[in-house]
CSV table of C-alpha atoms in Angstrom, one decimal:
chain,number,residue,atom,x,y,z
A,1,MET,CA,0.1,0.0,0.0
A,2,LYS,CA,2.9,2.6,0.5
A,3,LYS,CA,4.4,1.7,-2.5
A,4,ILE,CA,1.0,2.7,-4.3
A,5,LEU,CA,0.9,5.9,-2.2
A,6,VAL,CA,4.5,6.6,-3.3
A,7,LEU,CA,3.9,6.0,-6.5
A,8,PHE,CA,0.7,8.2,-6.7
A,9,SER,CA,2.3,11.0,-5.0
A,10,ALA,CA,5.1,10.9,-7.5
A,11,PHE,CA,2.6,11.0,-10.1
A,12,ILE,CA,0.7,13.9,-8.9
A,13,ALA,CA,4.0,15.9,-8.1
A,14,PHE,CA,5.2,15.3,-11.7
A,15,THR,CA,1.7,16.2,-13.4
A,16,SER,CA,1.5,19.2,-11.3
A,17,CYS,CA,5.0,20.1,-12.2
A,18,ASP,CA,3.9,20.1,-15.7
A,19,LYS,CA,1.0,22.2,-15.4
A,20,LEU,CA,3.0,24.9,-13.3
A,21,ASP,CA,5.6,25.0,-16.2
A,22,ASP,CA,2.8,25.2,-18.6
A,23,LEU,CA,1.9,28.5,-17.1
A,24,THR,CA,5.3,29.7,-17.9
A,25,LYS,CA,5.0,29.3,-21.6
A,26,PHE,CA,3.6,32.0,-23.7
A,27,ASP,CA,3.6,33.8,-26.9
A,28,MET,CA,4.7,37.3,-28.0
A,29,GLU,CA,3.7,38.8,-31.3
A,30,PHE,CA,5.5,41.5,-33.0
A,31,ASP,CA,4.5,43.4,-36.1
A,32,THR,CA,6.6,45.5,-38.5
A,33,SER,CA,6.6,46.7,-41.9
A,34,VAL,CA,9.2,47.1,-44.6
A,35,VAL,CA,9.5,48.4,-48.1
A,36,ILE,CA,11.0,46.9,-51.2
A,37,GLU,CA,11.4,49.4,-53.5
A,38,SER,CA,10.7,49.1,-57.5
A,39,ALA,CA,13.3,48.3,-59.9
A,40,VAL,CA,15.7,46.4,-57.7
A,41,ASN,CA,18.4,44.6,-59.5
A,42,VAL,CA,17.4,41.1,-60.7
A,43,ASN,CA,19.1,38.3,-59.5
A,44,LEU,CA,21.7,40.4,-56.9
A,45,PRO,CA,21.1,40.2,-53.4
A,46,PHE,CA,19.9,43.3,-51.5
A,47,SER,CA,18.9,44.0,-47.7
A,48,VAL,CA,15.9,45.8,-46.5
A,49,GLN,CA,16.0,46.6,-43.0
A,50,SER,CA,12.7,47.1,-40.8
A,51,PRO,CA,12.6,49.9,-38.3
A,52,ASP,CA,13.1,49.6,-34.5
A,53,VAL,CA,10.3,47.1,-33.0
A,54,GLU,CA,9.8,48.0,-29.7
A,55,THR,CA,9.3,44.9,-27.5
A,56,ASN,CA,7.9,46.3,-24.6
A,57,SER,CA,9.5,43.1,-22.9
A,58,GLU,CA,9.3,44.2,-19.1
A,59,SER,CA,5.3,44.6,-19.2
A,60,GLU,CA,5.1,41.6,-21.5
A,61,PHE,CA,6.7,39.5,-19.2
A,62,GLU,CA,5.0,41.3,-16.1
A,63,PHE,CA,1.5,40.3,-18.0
A,64,ASN,CA,2.6,37.2,-17.9
A,65,ASP,CA,3.6,36.7,-14.5
A,66,THR,CA,7.4,36.5,-14.7
A,67,ARG,CA,10.4,38.7,-15.2
A,68,LYS,CA,13.2,39.3,-17.5
A,69,ASP,CA,15.9,37.5,-15.3
A,70,LEU,CA,13.6,34.1,-15.3
A,71,ILE,CA,13.3,33.9,-19.0
A,72,GLU,CA,14.8,30.5,-19.9
A,73,ASP,CA,14.3,30.6,-23.7
A,74,ILE,CA,12.7,32.2,-26.6
A,75,ARG,CA,12.1,31.2,-30.3
A,76,LEU,CA,10.7,32.3,-33.0
A,77,ARG,CA,7.5,30.2,-33.9
A,78,GLU,CA,6.1,32.1,-36.9
A,79,LEU,CA,7.1,34.4,-39.4
A,80,LYS,CA,4.8,35.7,-42.0
A,81,LEU,CA,5.0,38.4,-44.9
A,82,ILE,CA,2.1,40.1,-46.3
A,83,ILE,CA,1.9,42.5,-49.1
A,84,THR,CA,-0.1,45.3,-48.4
A,85,THR,CA,0.3,47.3,-51.4
A,86,PRO,CA,0.2,47.3,-54.4
A,87,ASP,CA,-3.2,45.8,-54.4
A,88,ASP,CA,-2.5,42.9,-56.9
A,89,GLY,CA,0.9,42.6,-55.5
A,90,ASP,CA,2.5,39.0,-55.0
A,91,PHE,CA,5.8,37.4,-54.1
A,92,THR,CA,6.8,35.9,-57.2
A,93,PHE,CA,9.1,38.4,-57.7
A,94,LEU,CA,11.3,36.6,-55.3
A,95,GLU,CA,13.8,34.0,-55.6
A,96,SER,CA,14.7,33.5,-52.2
A,97,LEU,CA,14.7,35.3,-48.5
A,98,GLU,CA,16.6,35.4,-45.2
A,99,VAL,CA,15.5,36.9,-42.2
A,100,PHE,CA,18.0,38.0,-39.7
A,101,ILE,CA,17.3,39.7,-36.3
A,102,SER,CA,19.4,42.3,-34.9
A,103,ALA,CA,19.8,44.1,-31.7
A,104,GLU,CA,22.0,46.4,-30.0
A,105,GLY,CA,25.6,45.0,-29.0
A,106,LEU,CA,24.4,41.6,-30.5
A,107,GLU,CA,25.5,39.8,-34.0
A,108,ASP,CA,22.9,39.3,-36.3
A,109,VAL,CA,21.5,36.2,-36.4
A,110,LYS,CA,19.6,34.1,-39.1
A,111,ILE,CA,16.1,33.3,-37.9
A,112,ALA,CA,13.8,32.2,-40.9
A,113,SER,CA,14.1,31.8,-44.6
A,114,ILE,CA,12.7,30.5,-48.0
A,115,MET,CA,14.4,29.3,-50.6
A,116,ASP,CA,13.1,28.9,-54.3
A,117,VAL,CA,10.0,30.9,-53.9
A,118,PRO,CA,7.3,29.3,-55.9
A,119,ASP,CA,5.7,31.1,-59.0
A,120,THR,CA,2.6,30.2,-57.7
A,121,VAL,CA,2.8,32.2,-54.4
A,122,ASP,CA,0.3,34.8,-53.8
A,123,ASN,CA,0.4,38.1,-51.3
A,124,THR,CA,1.2,35.9,-48.2
A,125,ILE,CA,4.2,34.1,-47.4
A,126,ASP,CA,5.1,31.7,-44.4
A,127,LEU,CA,8.8,31.3,-43.7
A,128,GLU,CA,10.6,28.5,-42.3
A,129,THR,CA,11.8,29.5,-39.1
A,130,PHE,CA,15.0,28.0,-37.1
A,131,ASP,CA,15.1,26.7,-34.0
A,132,ILE,CA,17.5,29.0,-32.2
A,133,ASP,CA,17.3,30.9,-28.8
A,134,ILE,CA,17.1,34.2,-29.4
A,135,LYS,CA,16.2,35.6,-25.7
A,136,ASP,CA,18.9,38.0,-25.8
A,137,TYR,CA,17.2,40.2,-28.8
A,138,ILE,CA,13.9,40.1,-27.2
A,139,LYS,CA,14.8,41.1,-23.9
A,140,LYS,CA,16.1,44.1,-25.4
A,141,ASP,CA,14.3,47.3,-25.4
A,142,THR,CA,14.0,47.2,-29.3
A,143,PHE,CA,15.2,44.6,-32.3
A,144,SER,CA,15.1,44.7,-36.1
A,145,LEU,CA,14.8,42.5,-38.8
A,146,LYS,CA,16.8,42.5,-41.7
A,147,LEU,CA,15.6,40.9,-45.0
A,148,GLU,CA,18.2,39.7,-47.2
A,149,THR,CA,16.3,38.9,-50.9
A,150,VAL,CA,17.3,37.9,-54.2
A,151,THR,CA,14.7,38.7,-56.8
A,152,ASP,CA,14.1,37.1,-60.0
A,153,LYS,CA,11.9,39.6,-61.6
A,154,VAL,CA,11.7,43.4,-61.8
A,155,ILE,CA,8.9,45.3,-59.8
A,156,THR,CA,7.8,48.6,-61.2
A,157,GLU,CA,6.0,49.4,-57.8
A,158,ASP,CA,7.2,49.8,-54.3
A,159,HIS,CA,6.0,46.7,-52.1
A,160,HIS,CA,4.7,47.4,-48.8
A,161,ILE,CA,5.1,44.2,-46.7
A,162,ASP,CA,3.8,43.5,-43.1
A,163,VAL,CA,5.9,41.2,-41.2
A,164,GLU,CA,4.3,39.4,-38.8
A,165,THR,CA,6.1,37.2,-35.9
A,166,VAL,CA,5.0,35.1,-33.1
A,167,PHE,CA,7.8,34.2,-30.6
A,168,PHE,CA,7.3,31.4,-27.8
A,169,VAL,CA,8.7,32.3,-24.4
A,170,ASP,CA,9.6,29.8,-21.7
A,171,ALA,CA,10.5,31.4,-18.2
A,172,LYS,CA,11.4,29.6,-15.4
A,173,ILE,CA,8.9,28.2,-12.7
A,174,LEU,CA,8.7,30.3,-9.5
A,175,GLY,CA,12.2,31.1,-10.4
A,176,ILE,CA,14.0,27.8,-10.2
């Protein structure tokens, strides 16, 4: 009987820890925008820098009942690009795209990409994200995204693009 009680107690303890651990995991969403100007060179790489994105991480962490010093891991979960203008714009002009995150005092790190963009793509594109811990960037007051692109078609209008990101955050349980 004691063995069953001990096993049951251990099961409850591990289940409770898993539930507590889930309470310290949450998503943070950031949106920014970039412009790819018309008449860029075909088949030559070029970069487009987003404006600084304010993280408001302190208040976001507080809202989720944690603190900056308790963050264990932050990873990019989703990165989506959406052309807002021109109205009939699509991503068929892209051959490839890589996205880097940068923040003051830190080296740029590649966090997402798409190679061989299909000719059937429309005005929205989801990029493959990399499983990289980028907590140091999100814990800063601001970060920016750099899009390194190669085009395979000339565009005659500026393309305004919304960049939507979702970051997965994992914090320590009760500071332990």
